[in-house]
CSV table of C-alpha atoms in Angstrom, one decimal:
chain,number,residue,atom,x,y,z
T,1,UNK,CA,286.4,-105.1,36.7
T,2,UNK,CA,286.0,-106.9,33.4
T,3,UNK,CA,288.2,-109.8,34.6
T,4,UNK,CA,285.9,-110.1,37.6
T,5,UNK,CA,282.8,-110.3,35.4
T,6,UNK,CA,284.4,-113.0,33.2
T,7,UNK,CA,285.3,-115.0,36.2
T,8,UNK,CA,281.8,-114.7,37.6
T,9,UNK,CA,280.3,-115.9,34.4
T,10,UNK,CA,282.7,-118.8,34.3
T,11,UNK,CA,281.7,-119.8,37.8
T,12,UNK,CA,278.0,-119.5,36.9
T,13,UNK,CA,278.5,-121.8,33.9
T,14,UNK,CA,280.4,-124.3,36.0
T,15,UNK,CA,277.5,-124.4,38.5
T,16,UNK,CA,274.9,-124.9,35.8
T,17,UNK,CA,277.0,-127.7,34.2
T,18,UNK,CA,277.4,-129.5,37.5
T,19,UNK,CA,273.6,-129.2,38.1
T,20,UNK,CA,272.8,-130.7,34.7
T,21,UNK,CA,275.2,-133.5,35.3
T,22,UNK,CA,273.7,-134.3,38.7
T,23,UNK,CA,270.2,-134.4,37.2
T,24,UNK,CA,271.4,-136.7,34.4
T,25,UNK,CA,272.9,-139.1,36.9
T,26,UNK,CA,269.9,-139.1,39.1
T,27,UNK,CA,267.6,-139.7,36.1
T,28,UNK,CA,269.6,-142.6,34.5
T,29,UNK,CA,270.8,-144.3,37.7
T,30,UNK,CA,267.6,-146.3,38.4
T,31,UNK,CA,267.4,-147.7,34.9
T,32,UNK,CA,271.1,-148.6,34.9
T,33,UNK,CA,270.7,-150.3,38.3
T,34,UNK,CA,267.6,-152.2,37.2
T,35,UNK,CA,269.3,-153.5,34.1
T,36,UNK,CA,272.3,-154.6,36.2
T,37,UNK,CA,270.1,-156.3,38.8
T,38,UNK,CA,268.2,-158.1,36.0
T,39,UNK,CA,271.4,-159.4,34.5
T,40,UNK,CA,272.7,-160.5,37.8
T,41,UNK,CA,269.4,-162.4,38.6
T,42,UNK,CA,269.5,-164.1,35.2
T,43,UNK,CA,273.1,-165.1,35.6
T,44,UNK,CA,272.4,-166.5,39.0
T,45,UNK,CA,269.5,-168.5,37.7
T,46,UNK,CA,271.7,-170.0,35.0
T,47,UNK,CA,274.3,-170.7,37.6
T,48,UNK,CA,271.8,-172.4,39.8
T,49,UNK,CA,270.8,-174.7,37.0
T,50,UNK,CA,274.3,-175.7,35.9
T,51,UNK,CA,275.7,-176.0,39.3
T,52,UNK,CA,272.9,-177.8,41.0
T,53,UNK,CA,273.8,-181.0,42.8
T,54,UNK,CA,273.8,-184.0,40.6
T,55,UNK,CA,271.0,-185.7,42.6
T,56,UNK,CA,268.8,-182.6,42.2
T,57,UNK,CA,269.3,-182.6,38.4
T,58,UNK,CA,268.4,-186.3,38.3
T,59,UNK,CA,265.3,-185.6,40.3
T,60,UNK,CA,264.3,-183.0,37.8
T,61,UNK,CA,265.0,-185.3,34.8
T,62,UNK,CA,263.1,-188.3,36.1
T,63,UNK,CA,259.9,-186.7,37.3
T,64,UNK,CA,256.9,-188.4,35.8
T,65,UNK,CA,256.7,-187.0,32.2
T,66,UNK,CA,253.6,-185.4,30.9
T,67,UNK,CA,252.5,-187.0,27.7
T,68,UNK,CA,253.4,-184.7,24.8
T,69,UNK,CA,250.5,-183.8,22.5
T,70,UNK,CA,250.4,-185.4,19.1
T,71,UNK,CA,252.2,-183.5,16.4
T,72,UNK,CA,250.0,-181.1,14.6
T,73,UNK,CA,249.0,-182.4,11.2
T,74,UNK,CA,246.0,-182.6,8.8
T,75,UNK,CA,244.6,-186.1,8.1
T,76,UNK,CA,245.7,-185.9,4.5
T,77,UNK,CA,249.2,-184.6,5.1
T,78,UNK,CA,251.8,-187.0,3.7
T,79,UNK,CA,253.5,-189.5,6.0
T,80,UNK,CA,257.2,-190.1,6.1
T,81,UNK,CA,257.1,-193.9,5.7
T,82,UNK,CA,258.8,-196.7,3.8
T,83,UNK,CA,259.1,-200.4,3.2
T,84,UNK,CA,262.1,-202.0,4.9
T,85,UNK,CA,263.5,-205.2,3.4
T,86,UNK,CA,266.5,-207.2,4.7
T,87,UNK,CA,267.4,-209.4,1.8
T,88,UNK,CA,270.3,-211.1,0.0
T,89,UNK,CA,271.1,-211.2,-3.7
T,90,UNK,CA,270.2,-214.9,-4.0
T,91,UNK,CA,266.7,-214.0,-2.8
T,92,UNK,CA,266.0,-211.8,-5.8
T,93,UNK,CA,263.2,-213.9,-7.2
T,94,UNK,CA,261.5,-214.2,-3.8
T,95,UNK,CA,261.5,-210.5,-3.1
T,96,UNK,CA,260.5,-209.7,-6.7
T,97,UNK,CA,257.3,-211.7,-6.1
T,98,UNK,CA,256.6,-209.9,-2.9
T,99,UNK,CA,257.1,-206.4,-4.5
T,100,UNK,CA,254.8,-207.3,-7.4
T,101,UNK,CA,252.0,-208.1,-5.0
T,102,UNK,CA,252.6,-205.1,-2.8
T,103,UNK,CA,252.5,-202.8,-5.8
T,104,UNK,CA,249.4,-204.4,-7.2
T,105,UNK,CA,247.5,-204.5,-3.9
T,106,UNK,CA,248.7,-201.2,-2.4
T,107,UNK,CA,251.7,-199.2,-3.4
T,108,UNK,CA,250.9,-198.3,-7.0
T,109,UNK,CA,248.5,-195.8,-5.5
T,110,UNK,CA,250.8,-194.4,-2.8
T,111,UNK,CA,254.4,-194.6,-4.1
T,112,UNK,CA,256.1,-195.3,-0.8
T,113,UNK,CA,259.9,-195.9,-1.2
T,114,UNK,CA,261.6,-199.3,-0.7
T,115,UNK,CA,264.7,-199.5,1.5
T,116,UNK,CA,266.8,-202.7,0.7
T,117,UNK,CA,269.4,-203.7,3.3
T,118,UNK,CA,272.0,-206.5,3.0
T,119,UNK,CA,275.1,-207.6,4.9
T,120,UNK,CA,276.9,-207.7,1.5
T,121,UNK,CA,276.9,-205.4,-1.6
T,122,UNK,CA,273.9,-205.6,-3.8
T,123,UNK,CA,274.6,-206.8,-7.3
T,124,UNK,CA,273.7,-204.5,-10.2
T,125,UNK,CA,271.3,-207.2,-11.4
T,126,UNK,CA,269.4,-207.0,-8.0
T,127,UNK,CA,269.2,-203.2,-8.2
T,128,UNK,CA,268.1,-203.2,-11.8
T,129,UNK,CA,265.5,-205.8,-11.4
T,130,UNK,CA,263.9,-204.5,-8.2
T,131,UNK,CA,263.9,-200.9,-9.4
T,132,UNK,CA,262.0,-201.9,-12.5
T,133,UNK,CA,259.2,-203.4,-10.4
T,134,UNK,CA,258.0,-200.1,-9.1
T,135,UNK,CA,257.8,-196.4,-10.0
T,136,UNK,CA,258.5,-195.6,-6.4
T,137,UNK,CA,262.0,-194.8,-5.1
T,138,UNK,CA,264.3,-197.7,-4.4
T,139,UNK,CA,267.4,-197.3,-2.2
T,140,UNK,CA,270.1,-199.9,-1.3
T,141,UNK,CA,272.2,-200.1,1.8
T,142,UNK,CA,274.9,-202.3,3.3
T,143,UNK,CA,275.2,-203.2,7.0
T,144,UNK,CA,278.4,-202.4,8.9
T,145,UNK,CA,280.1,-204.7,11.3
T,146,UNK,CA,278.4,-203.2,14.3
T,147,UNK,CA,274.9,-204.0,12.9
T,148,UNK,CA,275.9,-207.4,11.6
T,149,UNK,CA,278.5,-209.3,13.4
T,150,UNK,CA,279.7,-210.6,16.8
T,151,UNK,CA,280.1,-207.9,19.4
T,152,UNK,CA,283.4,-208.0,21.3
T,153,UNK,CA,281.9,-209.4,24.5
T,154,UNK,CA,280.6,-212.6,22.9
T,155,UNK,CA,282.6,-215.8,23.5
T,156,UNK,CA,282.3,-217.4,20.1
T,157,UNK,CA,283.5,-220.8,21.2
T,158,UNK,CA,280.8,-220.9,23.8
T,159,UNK,CA,278.3,-219.7,21.2
T,160,UNK,CA,279.3,-222.5,18.8
T,161,UNK,CA,279.1,-225.2,21.6
T,162,UNK,CA,275.6,-224.0,22.4
T,163,UNK,CA,274.5,-224.1,18.8
T,164,UNK,CA,275.6,-227.7,18.6
T,165,UNK,CA,273.6,-228.6,21.7
T,166,UNK,CA,270.5,-226.9,20.3
T,167,UNK,CA,270.9,-228.8,17.1
T,168,UNK,CA,270.8,-232.1,19.0
T,169,UNK,CA,267.4,-231.0,20.3
T,170,UNK,CA,266.0,-230.2,16.9
T,171,UNK,CA,265.6,-226.5,17.5
T,172,UNK,CA,264.8,-224.6,14.2
T,173,UNK,CA,267.8,-222.6,12.9
T,174,UNK,CA,269.8,-224.1,15.8
T,175,UNK,CA,273.2,-224.1,13.9
T,176,UNK,CA,272.7,-220.9,11.9
T,177,UNK,CA,275.0,-218.0,12.8
T,178,UNK,CA,273.4,-215.8,10.1
T,179,UNK,CA,270.0,-216.3,11.6
T,180,UNK,CA,271.2,-215.0,15.0
T,181,UNK,CA,272.9,-212.0,13.4
T,182,UNK,CA,269.5,-211.3,11.6
T,183,UNK,CA,267.5,-211.5,14.9
T,184,UNK,CA,270.0,-209.2,16.7
T,185,UNK,CA,269.9,-206.8,13.7
T,186,UNK,CA,266.1,-206.7,13.6
T,187,UNK,CA,265.9,-206.3,17.3
T,188,UNK,CA,268.3,-203.5,17.8
T,189,UNK,CA,269.7,-202.0,14.6
T,190,UNK,CA,267.5,-201.8,11.5
T,191,UNK,CA,265.9,-198.6,12.7
T,192,UNK,CA,269.4,-197.0,13.2
T,193,UNK,CA,270.5,-197.4,9.6
T,194,UNK,CA,271.1,-194.0,8.0
T,195,UNK,CA,268.7,-194.8,5.1
T,196,UNK,CA,265.8,-194.8,7.6
T,197,UNK,CA,266.7,-191.5,9.3
T,198,UNK,CA,264.1,-189.5,7.3
T,199,UNK,CA,261.2,-191.8,8.0
T,200,UNK,CA,258.7,-192.1,10.9
T,201,UNK,CA,256.9,-195.4,10.0
T,202,UNK,CA,257.8,-198.6,8.2
T,203,UNK,CA,256.3,-201.7,6.8
T,204,UNK,CA,258.6,-204.8,6.9
T,205,UNK,CA,258.6,-207.0,3.9
T,206,UNK,CA,260.1,-210.5,3.3
T,207,UNK,CA,260.9,-212.5,0.2
T,208,UNK,CA,258.6,-215.5,-0.7
T,209,UNK,CA,255.5,-214.3,1.0
T,210,UNK,CA,252.0,-213.6,-0.3
T,211,UNK,CA,249.6,-210.7,0.1
T,212,UNK,CA,246.1,-211.7,-0.6
T,213,UNK,CA,243.9,-208.5,-0.2
T,214,UNK,CA,243.5,-205.2,-2.0
T,215,UNK,CA,243.9,-202.2,0.2
T,216,UNK,CA,241.9,-199.0,-0.7
T,217,UNK,CA,243.4,-196.8,2.1
T,218,UNK,CA,246.8,-195.6,3.2
T,219,UNK,CA,247.9,-197.8,6.1
T,220,UNK,CA,250.5,-195.3,7.2
T,221,UNK,CA,248.0,-192.4,7.4
T,222,UNK,CA,245.7,-194.8,9.3
T,223,UNK,CA,248.5,-195.5,11.8
T,224,UNK,CA,249.5,-191.8,12.3
T,225,UNK,CA,246.0,-190.4,12.3
T,226,UNK,CA,244.7,-192.9,14.9
T,227,UNK,CA,247.7,-192.8,17.2
T,228,UNK,CA,248.8,-196.4,16.5
T,229,UNK,CA,252.3,-197.5,17.1
T,230,UNK,CA,252.4,-201.2,16.3
T,231,UNK,CA,250.5,-203.2,13.7
T,232,UNK,CA,250.5,-207.0,13.1
T,233,UNK,CA,248.3,-209.7,11.6
T,234,UNK,CA,249.7,-213.0,12.9
T,235,UNK,CA,250.4,-213.8,16.6
T,236,UNK,CA,252.4,-216.9,17.2
T,237,UNK,CA,253.9,-219.0,20.0
T,238,UNK,CA,257.7,-219.1,20.2
T,239,UNK,CA,259.7,-222.3,20.5
T,240,UNK,CA,260.6,-222.3,24.3
T,241,UNK,CA,264.0,-223.9,23.7
T,242,UNK,CA,265.1,-220.7,21.8
T,243,UNK,CA,264.5,-218.3,24.7
T,244,UNK,CA,265.1,-220.2,28.0
T,245,UNK,CA,266.5,-217.2,29.9
T,246,UNK,CA,264.8,-214.3,28.0
T,247,UNK,CA,262.0,-213.7,30.5
T,248,UNK,CA,264.3,-213.7,33.5
T,249,UNK,CA,266.5,-211.2,31.8
T,250,UNK,CA,263.4,-209.0,31.2
T,251,UNK,CA,262.6,-209.2,34.9
T,252,UNK,CA,266.2,-208.4,35.8
T,253,UNK,CA,265.9,-205.3,33.6
T,254,UNK,CA,262.8,-204.2,35.5
T,255,UNK,CA,264.6,-204.7,38.8
T,256,UNK,CA,267.9,-203.0,37.7
T,257,UNK,CA,266.4,-200.1,35.7
T,258,UNK,CA,263.4,-198.8,37.6
T,259,UNK,CA,264.0,-195.3,36.2
T,260,UNK,CA,263.1,-196.7,32.7
T,261,UNK,CA,260.2,-198.9,33.8
T,262,UNK,CA,258.5,-196.1,35.6
T,263,UNK,CA,257.8,-194.4,32.2
T,264,UNK,CA,255.9,-197.5,30.9
T,265,UNK,CA,252.1,-197.6,31.2
T,266,UNK,CA,250.5,-199.0,34.3
T,267,UNK,CA,249.8,-202.7,33.9
T,268,UNK,CA,246.1,-202.3,33.4
T,269,UNK,CA,246.8,-199.8,30.5
T,270,UNK,CA,249.4,-202.0,28.8
T,271,UNK,CA,249.3,-205.2,26.9
T,272,UNK,CA,251.2,-207.0,29.7
T,273,UNK,CA,248.8,-209.9,29.8
T,274,UNK,CA,249.6,-210.7,26.1
T,275,UNK,CA,253.0,-212.0,27.1
T,276,UNK,CA,252.4,-213.4,30.6
T,277,UNK,CA,249.5,-215.5,31.9
T,278,UNK,CA,250.6,-215.4,35.6
T,279,UNK,CA,251.3,-211.7,36.3
T,280,UNK,CA,255.0,-211.9,35.3
T,281,UNK,CA,256.0,-215.2,36.9
T,282,UNK,CA,256.8,-216.6,33.4
T,283,UNK,CA,256.6,-215.9,29.7
T,284,UNK,CA,253.7,-217.5,27.9
T,285,UNK,CA,255.8,-217.5,24.6
T,286,UNK,CA,253.2,-215.3,22.7
T,287,UNK,CA,254.6,-212.8,20.2
T,288,UNK,CA,253.7,-210.9,17.1
T,289,UNK,CA,255.1,-212.5,14.0
T,290,UNK,CA,257.5,-209.7,12.9
T,291,UNK,CA,258.0,-210.9,9.3
T,292,UNK,CA,254.8,-208.7,8.9
T,293,UNK,CA,255.2,-205.5,10.9
T,294,UNK,CA,253.8,-202.0,10.4
T,295,UNK,CA,255.0,-199.7,13.1
T,296,UNK,CA,256.3,-196.4,14.3
T,297,UNK,CA,260.1,-196.0,14.2
T,298,UNK,CA,259.9,-193.8,17.3
T,299,UNK,CA,259.0,-196.8,19.3
T,300,UNK,CA,262.4,-198.4,18.7
T,301,UNK,CA,264.3,-195.2,18.7
T,302,UNK,CA,263.1,-194.2,22.1
T,303,UNK,CA,265.7,-194.1,25.0
T,304,UNK,CA,263.6,-196.7,26.9
T,305,UNK,CA,263.8,-199.3,24.1
T,306,UNK,CA,267.5,-198.6,23.4
T,307,UNK,CA,268.3,-199.2,27.1
T,308,UNK,CA,266.1,-202.3,27.1
T,309,UNK,CA,267.8,-203.7,24.0
T,310,UNK,CA,271.3,-202.9,25.2
T,311,UNK,CA,270.6,-204.7,28.5
T,312,UNK,CA,269.4,-207.8,26.6
T,313,UNK,CA,272.3,-207.7,24.2
T,314,UNK,CA,275.0,-207.6,26.9
T,315,UNK,CA,273.8,-210.9,28.2
T,316,UNK,CA,274.7,-212.6,24.9
T,317,UNK,CA,271.3,-214.3,24.6
T,318,UNK,CA,271.0,-213.6,20.9
T,319,UNK,CA,274.1,-215.9,20.3
T,320,UNK,CA,274.3,-218.2,23.4
T,321,UNK,CA,270.6,-219.0,22.9
T,322,UNK,CA,268.6,-218.0,19.9
T,323,UNK,CA,266.5,-215.0,20.9
T,324,UNK,CA,264.3,-213.9,18.1
T,325,UNK,CA,263.4,-210.3,17.2
T,326,UNK,CA,259.7,-211.3,17.4
T,327,UNK,CA,259.6,-212.1,21.2
T,328,UNK,CA,262.0,-209.1,21.9
T,329,UNK,CA,259.8,-206.6,19.9
T,330,UNK,CA,256.6,-208.1,21.3
T,331,UNK,CA,257.6,-208.1,25.0
T,332,UNK,CA,259.0,-204.5,24.7
T,333,UNK,CA,255.9,-203.2,22.9
T,334,UNK,CA,253.5,-205.0,25.2
T,335,UNK,CA,255.1,-203.2,28.2
T,336,UNK,CA,256.0,-199.9,26.7
T,337,UNK,CA,252.8,-199.1,24.8
T,338,UNK,CA,249.2,-198.6,25.7
T,339,UNK,CA,246.6,-201.0,24.5
T,340,UNK,CA,245.0,-198.5,22.1
T,341,UNK,CA,248.3,-198.1,20.3
T,342,UNK,CA,248.2,-201.6,18.9
T,343,UNK,CA,246.3,-202.5,15.7
T,344,UNK,CA,245.4,-205.9,14.3
T,345,UNK,CA,245.4,-205.6,10.4
T,346,UNK,CA,242.6,-208.0,9.9
T,347,UNK,CA,242.1,-206.7,6.3
T,348,UNK,CA,245.6,-207.5,5.1
T,349,UNK,CA,245.6,-211.2,4.0
T,350,UNK,CA,249.1,-212.6,4.4
T,351,UNK,CA,251.0,-215.8,4.1
T,352,UNK,CA,254.5,-216.7,5.4
T,353,UNK,CA,255.8,-220.2,5.2
T,354,UNK,CA,252.9,-222.6,6.1
T,355,UNK,CA,250.8,-220.0,8.0
T,356,UNK,CA,248.2,-217.6,6.6
T,357,UNK,CA,246.1,-214.8,8.0
T,358,UNK,CA,242.9,-214.6,5.9
T,359,UNK,CA,240.0,-212.4,6.9
T,360,UNK,CA,236.9,-214.5,7.3
T,361,UNK,CA,234.3,-211.7,7.4
T,362,UNK,CA,232.0,-211.6,4.3
T,363,UNK,CA,232.8,-207.9,3.5
T,364,UNK,CA,236.4,-208.9,2.7
T,365,UNK,CA,235.7,-211.7,0.2
T,366,UNK,CA,235.5,-209.4,-2.9
T,367,UNK,CA,238.9,-207.9,-1.9
T,368,UNK,CA,240.8,-211.0,-1.0
T,369,UNK,CA,242.0,-214.1,-2.9
T,370,UNK,CA,242.8,-216.3,0.1
T,371,UNK,CA,240.7,-219.2,1.5
T,372,UNK,CA,239.1,-218.4,4.9
T,373,UNK,CA,239.5,-222.0,5.8
T,374,UNK,CA,243.3,-221.4,5.9
T,375,UNK,CA,243.0,-218.7,8.5
T,376,UNK,CA,245.6,-219.2,11.3
T,377,UNK,CA,244.0,-216.9,13.9
T,378,UNK,CA,242.4,-219.6,16.0
T,379,UNK,CA,244.9,-222.5,15.5
T,380,UNK,CA,244.9,-224.3,18.8
T,381,UNK,CA,248.3,-224.4,20.5
T,382,UNK,CA,250.1,-222.2,18.0
T,383,UNK,CA,248.1,-219.0,17.5
T,384,UNK,CA,248.1,-216.3,20.2
T,385,UNK,CA,245.4,-214.1,18.6
T,386,UNK,CA,242.9,-215.2,21.2
T,387,UNK,CA,245.4,-214.2,23.9
T,388,UNK,CA,245.8,-210.8,22.3
T,389,UNK,CA,242.0,-210.2,22.2
T,390,UNK,CA,241.6,-211.2,25.8
T,391,UNK,CA,244.4,-209.0,26.9
T,392,UNK,CA,243.0,-206.1,24.9
T,393,UNK,CA,239.5,-206.5,26.5
T,394,UNK,CA,240.6,-207.0,30.1
T,395,UNK,CA,240.8,-203.9,32.4
């Protein structure tokens, strides 16, 4: 009798336990299934992205981009900017003169660093002298063979023959190899030097130039706060014999790389008419004189510009002809930027070689030491400033 009661109790406990187990399973099963379904859906979405056909991925990556909003900043926030100087040891006196003027006219108030670049090692004398000219930071870098030298695809014998032919025609710097290395470096490499990695804007300086006007504002903050990407103060006409095939190469790039060109502003919104008078049939030889240049490094670091430069570079035009960084920068910027992203620094008086920009307006006379009669802006046949103004105003 007692054994029967024990067995009955055991059976009752077993039934109760099975009941509780069933309730637990029924209660937790929906949650478990939901989690499993969610994970499966997420895994399938990731699989769909990574395993999509190549053409579908390309379609997604080349849709017309929405212009990203400007980075959030306050007007008085510091700007990551620097002076960039390509210079040799023997040009010490010339660059010392430039730095003294820049410090007196502008940088003693703002303390932007100087980046000195050279295809050779800087001497200790050069470093000591230049560092004593400013209380701002000074840094010194050497160019590697990729940045300064012949790429492997250049036929150096052909390049030498072409230089000799250009010399017979009296082309400036016709026989100079270093000038061609310089133009290629300034066109495609200066912004890639590691010393510039931390900066967003630059001001290019040259030895043996003059700055004539006091600046009471931060030009880099002006550029950033107003959405400007390219600043200049002299527009010049190139020597046609130095760039005979450049424009056709630009047109070939537009034909061959439509996926790049489609990202550029529509013609009416760009400065296209600054570089062509006949809607692209030919190059009018206008360019911004890049020995003075204040610009955004993002312009040259962009994938669009890198593809553009690489396309030009592969043709060998920097060595077989004498393509300058000024027409290359100017053509690219005129097609890649919107009109409102350019700025003419009228208030920065500047002289390079025989040509001077000197502001003629009365309000600048107390700030500038140059003679307005020397102003190059409207020099007939040489200056392209009027072409710039017209292109800026046309719709």
